[in-house]
Amino acid sequence: MRLLTKVSCSLIVCLVIGSVALAAKNDEDRFAPLKRFSQVMDLVENHYVKPVTRNELIDGAIVGMLQQLDPHSSFLSKEEFKEMQVSTSGEFGGIGIEISMENGRLTVISPIDDTPAEKAGLKAGDVILEIEGQPTQDMTLIDAVQKIRGPKGKPVSLTVIHKDQQKPFKVKVVRDTIPIISVKSNEVEPGYLYIRLTRFNENTTAELNQALADYRKGGKQLKGVILDLRNNPGGLLEQAVNVADVFLPSGQIVSIKGKNPDQEKVFSAKGDGADLASPLVVLINSGSASASEIVAGALKDHKRALLVGEKSFGKGSVQTVIPLSDGSGIKLTTALYYTPNGRSIQAEGIEPDFMVPLQDNGADGDKLAANHQFRERDLSRHLVNKRKKKSESDDPKQKLLDQLARDNQLKLALELVKYFPIKTYKP
């Protein structure tokens, strides 16, 4: 018995020692590359021509680490972390553009409707070379955002080059208060409601439901809806799910899949949407990204809507903002999202049912047509998939009718919603 006890104890000791040795080896393997990092940091601190702090070097290293992953992962300083909160709530002073960094080049994803940027002629795919004479090549994305934003009425000078052109130009854009109003609507013909979603923020679904309710006041019959997602750069995932839920009676809207199986999430319709019974046509183009693509993909897969326009941007990745202990944070790509039919649209986009390039007919057409080529796949390290003229009238409905006369995509959408059989449901 004593022999058995001694053998058992010896075995346990061997197992413990082996486990400790294995853990020590794993730690050594894990931290070995950090020796090289520490060596470089010491060399920079001791020999670089200008004084630098260790925190500056570490922050820069983290920035570089995340930039190597994909175009949407980034480091957020304390100030930048707070700045992020502004983009989806309230209002701010700025010019009204959605931007991203591409190889150190500040690139316009989409101008926001009726903002100084749009009125100044900035277009999707434009590269901003300088802000107030300062080159943007070495700026972080949030640095650039902070320089562009500022007090209402104060101009900001930009040097810009259009995509596929070689000659840059300078433009002064006067900042304004950018209210984040995401839904505009008007009757395009009796019984047919045009709804424009400019982005997906905290209030988008509520504003959409209000637009539908306002139209029905007084007993108006809603015969069809045109949902315009062109040049909508996206926004909050939750709002995209809720917007799709307005039109879907049941079924999956989107699923999210990360590295680990336990990260998968499925979002489905609740069946209590405000508009299940109206025929629906959705307009998309290459400026329709992220949350816009969730809505368009879900409505297409369920055959609830016809899609008209051009292939969407193709941003099918999910970013998670993770706070760090010192008040800074990281924005990290943690998953890809999939349409109800299981398709990832990452770098591929959503194909419309009716592929209709926008004809160059002036005014709004100029703005939209210039945005048709710039997509997610144009960004380096993207994740691979296994100047507007105003109508003379200030009346919103007249502006829409003027647009209808010029906009061949909208014109086709109206014909389809009126005459083409589209799946609807009894409320």
Short mmCIF file of C-alpha atoms in Angstrom, two decimals:
data_model
loop_
_atom_site.label_atom_id
_atom_site.label_comp_id
_atom_site.label_asym_id
_atom_site.label_seq_id
_atom_site.Cartn_x
_atom_site.Cartn_y
_atom_site.Cartn_z
CA MET A 1 0.00 0.00 0.00
CA ARG A 2 2.86 2.31 0.90
CA LEU A 3 4.49 1.47 -2.43
CA LEU A 4 1.26 2.29 -4.27
CA THR A 5 0.99 5.58 -2.41
CA LYS A 6 4.58 6.49 -3.25
CA VAL A 7 4.03 5.65 -6.90
CA SER A 8 0.82 7.70 -6.98
CA CYS A 9 2.51 10.67 -5.33
CA SER A 10 5.43 10.42 -7.73
CA LEU A 11 3.04 10.35 -10.68
CA ILE A 12 1.19 13.41 -9.40
CA VAL A 13 4.45 15.27 -8.84
CA CYS A 14 5.60 14.40 -12.36
CA LEU A 15 2.28 15.58 -13.83
CA VAL A 16 2.45 18.85 -11.90
CA ILE A 17 6.08 19.46 -12.86
CA GLY A 18 5.29 18.60 -16.49
CA SER A 19 2.32 20.97 -16.54
CA VAL A 20 4.36 23.79 -15.02
CA ALA A 21 7.15 23.19 -17.53
CA LEU A 22 4.68 23.19 -20.43
CA ALA A 23 3.05 26.41 -19.19
CA ALA A 24 6.46 28.01 -18.81
CA LYS A 25 7.42 26.99 -22.35
CA ASN A 26 4.12 28.36 -23.72
CA ASP A 27 4.70 31.66 -21.92
CA GLU A 28 8.25 31.76 -23.27
CA ASP A 29 7.02 31.13 -26.83
CA ARG A 30 4.31 33.76 -26.41
CA PHE A 31 6.53 36.51 -25.07
CA ALA A 32 9.66 35.79 -27.12
CA PRO A 33 8.61 38.18 -29.94
CA LEU A 34 8.16 40.94 -27.37
CA LYS A 35 11.91 40.87 -26.73
CA ARG A 36 12.43 42.17 -30.26
CA PHE A 37 9.76 44.83 -29.71
CA SER A 38 11.41 45.91 -26.44
CA GLN A 39 14.79 46.04 -28.16
CA VAL A 40 13.47 48.33 -30.90
CA MET A 41 11.72 50.56 -28.37
CA ASP A 42 14.96 50.93 -26.37
CA LEU A 43 16.87 51.79 -29.55
CA VAL A 44 14.33 54.45 -30.53
CA GLU A 45 14.26 55.97 -27.04
CA ASN A 46 18.06 56.13 -26.86
CA HIS A 47 19.01 57.06 -30.42
CA TYR A 48 16.08 58.73 -32.23
CA VAL A 49 16.88 62.32 -33.22
CA LYS A 50 13.96 63.82 -31.25
CA PRO A 51 12.64 63.09 -27.76
CA VAL A 52 9.82 60.56 -27.66
CA THR A 53 7.93 59.05 -24.76
CA ARG A 54 7.38 55.37 -24.21
CA ASN A 55 3.60 55.88 -24.29
CA GLU A 56 3.86 57.53 -27.71
CA LEU A 57 5.83 54.58 -29.02
CA ILE A 58 3.43 52.02 -27.59
CA ASP A 59 0.38 53.86 -28.95
CA GLY A 60 2.04 54.04 -32.37
CA ALA A 61 2.83 50.34 -32.25
CA ILE A 62 -0.78 49.49 -31.42
CA VAL A 63 -1.99 51.74 -34.26
CA GLY A 64 0.28 49.93 -36.69
CA MET A 65 -0.70 46.51 -35.38
CA LEU A 66 -4.41 47.12 -35.96
CA GLN A 67 -3.96 48.89 -39.30
CA GLN A 68 -2.27 45.76 -40.64
CA LEU A 69 -5.41 43.71 -40.04
CA ASP A 70 -8.03 45.39 -42.22
CA PRO A 71 -9.29 48.89 -43.12
CA HIS A 72 -11.82 49.00 -40.28
CA SER A 73 -9.81 47.96 -37.20
CA SER A 74 -8.16 50.84 -35.32
CA PHE A 75 -6.80 52.13 -32.01
CA LEU A 76 -8.75 54.84 -30.19
CA SER A 77 -7.03 57.20 -27.77
CA LYS A 78 -9.02 58.51 -24.81
CA GLU A 79 -10.13 61.53 -26.82
CA GLU A 80 -10.89 59.44 -29.89
CA PHE A 81 -12.87 56.95 -27.82
CA LYS A 82 -15.14 59.78 -26.62
CA GLU A 83 -15.34 61.21 -30.15
CA MET A 84 -16.82 57.97 -31.45
CA GLN A 85 -19.96 58.50 -29.40
CA VAL A 86 -20.84 61.61 -31.43
CA SER A 87 -21.34 59.84 -34.75
CA THR A 88 -24.50 57.91 -33.82
CA SER A 89 -26.35 60.35 -31.55
CA GLY A 90 -27.06 64.06 -31.18
CA GLU A 91 -25.46 66.47 -33.62
CA PHE A 92 -22.03 67.93 -34.31
CA GLY A 93 -20.28 70.69 -36.22
CA GLY A 94 -18.70 69.41 -39.40
CA ILE A 95 -19.10 69.04 -43.15
CA GLY A 96 -21.03 65.75 -43.39
CA ILE A 97 -18.93 62.95 -44.87
CA GLU A 98 -18.26 59.31 -44.07
CA ILE A 99 -14.53 58.63 -44.44
CA SER A 100 -12.05 55.77 -44.15
CA MET A 101 -8.27 55.32 -44.35
CA GLU A 102 -6.84 53.50 -47.40
CA ASN A 103 -3.06 53.08 -47.43
CA GLY A 104 -2.73 56.25 -45.39
CA ARG A 105 -5.02 58.08 -47.84
CA LEU A 106 -8.11 59.72 -46.39
CA THR A 107 -10.90 58.43 -48.60
CA VAL A 108 -14.55 59.50 -48.83
CA ILE A 109 -16.97 56.59 -48.50
CA SER A 110 -20.05 58.77 -48.97
CA PRO A 111 -21.19 62.38 -48.47
CA ILE A 112 -24.31 62.76 -46.32
CA ASP A 113 -27.40 64.21 -47.98
CA ASP A 114 -27.92 67.98 -47.80
CA THR A 115 -24.64 68.69 -46.00
CA PRO A 116 -21.83 71.14 -46.84
CA ALA A 117 -19.69 68.28 -48.18
CA GLU A 118 -22.34 67.20 -50.67
CA LYS A 119 -23.03 70.77 -51.74
CA ALA A 120 -19.29 71.37 -52.24
CA GLY A 121 -19.15 68.49 -54.72
CA LEU A 122 -17.33 65.86 -52.65
CA LYS A 123 -18.05 62.37 -53.95
CA ALA A 124 -17.59 58.75 -52.93
CA GLY A 125 -14.05 57.62 -53.74
CA ASP A 126 -12.52 61.09 -53.43
CA VAL A 127 -9.17 61.23 -51.65
CA ILE A 128 -8.57 64.13 -49.25
CA LEU A 129 -4.87 64.92 -49.58
CA GLU A 130 -4.66 67.86 -47.17
CA ILE A 131 -6.69 69.43 -44.38
CA GLU A 132 -5.81 73.08 -43.82
CA GLY A 133 -2.58 72.51 -45.74
CA GLN A 134 -1.54 69.57 -43.57
CA PRO A 135 -0.98 66.28 -45.44
CA THR A 136 -3.34 63.52 -44.36
CA GLN A 137 -1.03 60.67 -45.30
CA ASP A 138 0.27 60.11 -41.78
CA MET A 139 -2.90 61.05 -39.89
CA THR A 140 -5.03 58.52 -38.09
CA LEU A 141 -8.66 58.40 -39.10
CA ILE A 142 -9.81 60.02 -35.88
CA ASP A 143 -7.14 62.74 -36.22
CA ALA A 144 -8.62 63.60 -39.59
CA VAL A 145 -12.19 63.58 -38.24
CA GLN A 146 -11.21 65.95 -35.44
CA LYS A 147 -9.52 68.36 -37.88
CA ILE A 148 -12.53 68.37 -40.22
CA ARG A 149 -15.05 68.90 -37.46
CA GLY A 150 -15.32 72.33 -35.85
CA PRO A 151 -17.59 75.27 -35.03
CA LYS A 152 -20.52 76.03 -37.30
CA GLY A 153 -19.75 78.77 -39.82
CA LYS A 154 -15.98 78.27 -39.77
CA PRO A 155 -14.58 77.03 -43.10
CA VAL A 156 -12.15 74.16 -43.48
CA SER A 157 -9.80 74.04 -46.48
CA LEU A 158 -9.37 70.68 -48.20
CA THR A 159 -7.19 69.50 -51.05
CA VAL A 160 -9.07 66.76 -52.87
CA ILE A 161 -8.61 64.50 -55.86
CA HIS A 162 -11.49 62.68 -57.52
CA LYS A 163 -11.18 58.93 -58.02
CA ASP A 164 -9.55 58.02 -61.36
CA GLN A 165 -8.40 61.62 -61.89
CA GLN A 166 -4.89 62.98 -61.51
CA LYS A 167 -5.36 66.69 -60.86
CA PRO A 168 -6.13 67.69 -57.26
CA PHE A 169 -8.21 70.75 -56.44
CA LYS A 170 -8.72 72.88 -53.35
CA VAL A 171 -12.12 73.53 -51.86
CA LYS A 172 -13.26 75.51 -48.82
CA VAL A 173 -16.20 73.92 -47.07
CA VAL A 174 -18.08 75.94 -44.47
CA ARG A 175 -18.88 73.79 -41.46
CA ASP A 176 -22.45 73.55 -40.30
CA THR A 177 -24.33 71.78 -37.56
CA ILE A 178 -24.83 68.26 -38.85
CA PRO A 179 -28.07 66.98 -37.33
CA ILE A 180 -28.29 63.25 -37.64
CA ILE A 181 -31.73 63.09 -39.22
CA SER A 182 -31.81 59.79 -41.00
CA VAL A 183 -35.26 59.56 -42.63
CA LYS A 184 -36.90 61.76 -45.25
CA SER A 185 -40.18 60.93 -46.96
CA ASN A 186 -42.68 62.31 -49.43
CA GLU A 187 -45.45 61.16 -51.72
CA VAL A 188 -44.13 60.60 -55.21
CA GLU A 189 -47.58 59.79 -56.63
CA PRO A 190 -50.93 59.36 -54.89
CA GLY A 191 -50.62 56.19 -52.79
CA TYR A 192 -46.87 55.76 -53.34
CA LEU A 193 -44.44 56.85 -50.64
CA TYR A 194 -40.76 57.57 -51.25
CA ILE A 195 -38.60 57.10 -48.13
CA ARG A 196 -34.93 58.07 -48.10
CA LEU A 197 -32.69 56.63 -45.36
CA THR A 198 -29.44 58.58 -45.15
CA ARG A 199 -27.83 56.47 -42.38
CA PHE A 200 -28.69 54.17 -39.46
CA ASN A 201 -28.53 55.96 -36.11
CA GLU A 202 -30.34 55.60 -32.80
CA ASN A 203 -33.56 57.15 -34.13
CA THR A 204 -33.81 55.62 -37.60
CA THR A 205 -36.49 52.99 -36.95
CA ALA A 206 -38.61 55.40 -34.91
CA GLU A 207 -38.36 58.01 -37.69
CA LEU A 208 -39.27 55.39 -40.32
CA ASN A 209 -42.33 54.23 -38.37
CA GLN A 210 -43.35 57.86 -37.86
CA ALA A 211 -43.08 58.55 -41.60
CA LEU A 212 -45.35 55.58 -42.35
CA ALA A 213 -47.84 56.61 -39.65
CA ASP A 214 -47.90 60.24 -40.80
CA TYR A 215 -48.70 59.17 -44.34
CA ARG A 216 -51.64 57.05 -43.24
CA LYS A 217 -53.15 59.88 -41.20
CA GLY A 218 -56.41 61.03 -42.68
CA GLY A 219 -57.16 57.64 -44.17
CA LYS A 220 -54.59 57.65 -46.98
CA GLN A 221 -54.13 54.25 -48.60
CA LEU A 222 -50.51 53.16 -48.97
CA LYS A 223 -50.19 51.31 -52.27
CA GLY A 224 -46.41 50.98 -52.38
CA VAL A 225 -43.11 52.11 -50.85
CA ILE A 226 -39.78 53.03 -52.45
CA LEU A 227 -36.96 52.73 -49.91
CA ASP A 228 -33.88 54.64 -51.06
CA LEU A 229 -30.62 53.36 -49.51
CA ARG A 230 -28.29 54.85 -52.11
CA ASN A 231 -25.17 56.43 -50.60
CA ASN A 232 -26.23 55.29 -47.14
CA PRO A 233 -22.91 54.33 -45.49
CA GLY A 234 -24.50 52.29 -42.70
CA GLY A 235 -24.47 52.75 -38.94
CA LEU A 236 -25.91 50.75 -36.07
CA LEU A 237 -26.50 47.02 -36.57
CA GLU A 238 -29.48 47.06 -34.22
CA GLN A 239 -31.19 49.72 -36.32
CA ALA A 240 -30.58 47.78 -39.54
CA VAL A 241 -32.28 44.75 -37.98
CA ASN A 242 -35.19 46.89 -36.77
CA VAL A 243 -35.66 48.58 -40.15
CA ALA A 244 -35.81 45.21 -41.94
CA ASP A 245 -38.25 44.05 -39.26
CA VAL A 246 -40.64 46.85 -40.26
CA PHE A 247 -41.25 45.06 -43.57
CA LEU A 248 -40.75 41.36 -42.73
CA PRO A 249 -43.35 39.13 -41.05
CA SER A 250 -40.92 36.43 -39.91
CA GLY A 251 -37.63 34.71 -40.61
CA GLN A 252 -33.97 35.49 -40.24
CA ILE A 253 -32.71 39.00 -41.00
CA VAL A 254 -28.97 38.55 -40.54
CA SER A 255 -26.52 36.23 -38.81
CA ILE A 256 -23.11 37.12 -37.41
CA LYS A 257 -20.28 34.59 -37.31
CA GLY A 258 -16.92 35.14 -35.63
CA LYS A 259 -13.81 33.03 -35.13
CA ASN A 260 -15.44 30.79 -32.53
CA PRO A 261 -18.78 28.97 -32.95
CA ASP A 262 -20.11 30.43 -29.69
CA GLN A 263 -19.81 33.92 -31.21
CA GLU A 264 -22.57 33.26 -33.75
CA LYS A 265 -25.71 35.36 -33.36
CA VAL A 266 -28.91 35.23 -35.36
CA PHE A 267 -31.34 38.16 -35.62
CA SER A 268 -34.90 37.41 -36.75
CA ALA A 269 -38.06 39.37 -37.51
CA LYS A 270 -40.65 39.64 -34.74
CA GLY A 271 -43.62 39.77 -37.11
CA ASP A 272 -45.11 43.02 -35.83
CA GLY A 273 -43.73 45.36 -38.48
CA ALA A 274 -45.52 48.58 -39.40
CA ASP A 275 -45.66 47.81 -43.13
CA LEU A 276 -46.03 44.21 -44.18
CA ALA A 277 -48.72 44.78 -46.80
CA SER A 278 -47.23 47.37 -49.18
CA PRO A 279 -45.26 46.40 -52.29
CA LEU A 280 -41.66 47.47 -51.75
CA VAL A 281 -38.77 48.47 -54.02
CA VAL A 282 -35.31 49.25 -52.62
CA LEU A 283 -32.74 51.47 -54.35
CA ILE A 284 -29.04 50.69 -53.79
CA ASN A 285 -25.69 51.69 -55.28
CA SER A 286 -21.99 51.43 -54.45
CA GLY A 287 -22.42 53.94 -51.63
CA SER A 288 -24.86 51.58 -49.87
CA ALA A 289 -22.71 49.92 -47.21
CA SER A 290 -22.81 47.84 -44.06
CA ALA A 291 -26.19 48.30 -42.35
CA SER A 292 -27.75 49.26 -45.71
CA GLU A 293 -26.59 45.93 -47.09
CA ILE A 294 -28.09 44.04 -44.16
CA VAL A 295 -31.50 45.54 -44.94
CA ALA A 296 -31.22 45.10 -48.69
CA GLY A 297 -29.91 41.53 -48.37
CA ALA A 298 -32.66 40.45 -45.98
CA LEU A 299 -35.46 41.96 -48.05
CA LYS A 300 -34.04 40.40 -51.23
CA ASP A 301 -33.50 36.92 -49.78
CA HIS A 302 -37.08 36.84 -48.45
CA LYS A 303 -38.33 38.15 -51.82
CA ARG A 304 -40.09 40.89 -49.89
CA ALA A 305 -38.67 43.64 -52.13
CA LEU A 306 -37.19 44.19 -55.55
CA LEU A 307 -33.73 45.79 -55.58
CA VAL A 308 -32.97 48.39 -58.25
CA GLY A 309 -29.73 50.22 -59.05
CA GLU A 310 -26.12 49.06 -58.82
CA LYS A 311 -24.12 46.59 -56.75
CA SER A 312 -23.61 47.73 -53.16
CA PHE A 313 -20.32 48.54 -51.44
CA GLY A 314 -19.56 45.14 -49.91
CA LYS A 315 -18.74 45.87 -46.27
CA GLY A 316 -19.76 42.66 -44.58
CA SER A 317 -17.69 42.87 -41.41
CA VAL A 318 -18.66 43.65 -37.83
CA GLN A 319 -16.52 45.91 -35.63
CA THR A 320 -16.59 45.69 -31.84
CA VAL A 321 -15.45 48.66 -29.76
CA ILE A 322 -13.50 47.37 -26.74
CA PRO A 323 -12.54 49.75 -23.91
CA LEU A 324 -9.05 49.49 -22.42
CA SER A 325 -8.10 50.03 -18.79
CA ASP A 326 -6.69 53.56 -19.32
CA GLY A 327 -9.81 54.96 -21.03
CA SER A 328 -8.62 54.33 -24.58
CA GLY A 329 -9.99 51.53 -26.71
CA ILE A 330 -9.76 49.51 -29.88
CA LYS A 331 -12.20 49.00 -32.72
CA LEU A 332 -11.66 45.42 -33.84
CA THR A 333 -13.22 43.40 -36.63
CA THR A 334 -14.66 40.43 -34.80
CA ALA A 335 -17.12 38.82 -37.20
CA LEU A 336 -18.69 38.72 -40.63
CA TYR A 337 -22.39 38.98 -41.24
CA TYR A 338 -24.44 36.78 -43.53
CA THR A 339 -27.75 37.29 -45.32
CA PRO A 340 -30.67 34.91 -44.57
CA ASN A 341 -29.57 32.66 -47.46
CA GLY A 342 -26.13 32.30 -45.86
CA ARG A 343 -24.25 34.59 -48.25
CA SER A 344 -21.40 36.75 -47.01
CA ILE A 345 -21.31 40.01 -48.92
CA GLN A 346 -17.81 40.96 -47.70
CA ALA A 347 -15.99 42.63 -50.65
CA GLU A 348 -18.72 41.28 -52.97
CA GLY A 349 -21.78 43.42 -52.26
CA ILE A 350 -25.47 42.86 -52.91
CA GLU A 351 -26.55 42.46 -56.52
CA PRO A 352 -29.77 44.29 -57.42
CA ASP A 353 -32.57 42.42 -59.17
CA PHE A 354 -32.52 45.13 -61.83
CA MET A 355 -29.00 46.38 -62.60
CA VAL A 356 -29.56 49.96 -63.77
CA PRO A 357 -26.59 52.36 -64.02
CA LEU A 358 -27.62 55.88 -63.19
CA GLN A 359 -27.75 58.05 -66.30
CA ASP A 360 -25.87 61.33 -66.12
CA ASN A 361 -28.79 63.74 -66.30
CA GLY A 362 -27.45 66.52 -64.08
CA ALA A 363 -28.21 67.69 -60.55
CA ASP A 364 -28.78 64.71 -58.23
CA GLY A 365 -27.79 62.44 -61.08
CA ASP A 366 -24.32 63.97 -61.15
CA LYS A 367 -23.88 63.24 -57.48
CA LEU A 368 -25.11 59.66 -57.61
CA ALA A 369 -23.42 58.65 -60.86
CA ALA A 370 -20.02 59.75 -59.63
CA ASN A 371 -20.32 57.37 -56.70
CA HIS A 372 -20.79 54.14 -58.65
CA GLN A 373 -17.32 52.61 -58.71
CA PHE A 374 -15.84 52.88 -55.20
CA ARG A 375 -16.44 49.79 -53.04
CA GLU A 376 -15.06 47.79 -50.12
CA ARG A 377 -12.87 45.71 -52.46
CA ASP A 378 -11.01 48.94 -53.36
CA LEU A 379 -9.69 49.18 -49.79
CA SER A 380 -6.35 47.53 -49.11
CA ARG A 381 -6.33 44.65 -46.61
CA HIS A 382 -10.07 44.25 -47.04
CA LEU A 383 -11.33 40.93 -45.77
CA VAL A 384 -11.74 38.64 -48.77
CA ASN A 385 -14.91 36.53 -49.03
CA LYS A 386 -14.37 32.64 -48.94
CA ARG A 387 -21.62 69.05 -56.98
CA LYS A 388 -25.41 69.10 -56.53
CA LYS A 389 -27.75 71.74 -58.12
CA LYS A 390 -30.80 72.71 -56.14
CA SER A 391 -34.31 72.77 -57.53
CA GLU A 392 -35.69 76.24 -57.93
CA SER A 393 -38.54 75.23 -55.67
CA ASP A 394 -38.03 74.78 -51.93
CA ASP A 395 -41.07 72.49 -51.73
CA PRO A 396 -39.87 68.98 -50.80
CA LYS A 397 -42.49 67.27 -52.95
CA GLN A 398 -41.58 69.38 -55.97
CA LYS A 399 -37.92 68.55 -55.42
CA LEU A 400 -38.82 64.86 -55.45
CA LEU A 401 -40.79 65.27 -58.68
CA ASP A 402 -37.84 67.14 -60.20
CA GLN A 403 -35.59 64.28 -59.13
CA LEU A 404 -37.99 61.74 -60.63
CA ALA A 405 -37.68 63.47 -64.00
CA ARG A 406 -33.88 63.10 -63.90
CA ASP A 407 -33.34 59.89 -61.93
CA ASN A 408 -33.81 56.82 -64.16
CA GLN A 409 -33.32 54.44 -61.20
CA LEU A 410 -36.10 56.10 -59.21
CA LYS A 411 -38.31 56.20 -62.29
CA LEU A 412 -37.95 52.44 -62.80
CA ALA A 413 -38.55 51.81 -59.09
CA LEU A 414 -41.86 53.66 -59.30
CA GLU A 415 -42.95 51.62 -62.33
CA LEU A 416 -42.03 48.37 -60.60
CA VAL A 417 -43.75 49.16 -57.32
CA LYS A 418 -46.90 50.05 -59.24
CA TYR A 419 -47.11 47.17 -61.72
CA PHE A 420 -44.70 44.35 -60.84
CA PRO A 421 -45.97 41.53 -58.57
CA ILE A 422 -44.08 41.84 -55.24
CA LYS A 423 -44.61 39.57 -52.25
CA THR A 424 -46.63 41.19 -49.49
CA TYR A 425 -48.26 39.93 -46.28
CA LYS A 426 -51.52 40.60 -44.50
CA PRO A 427 -50.87 42.61 -41.33
#
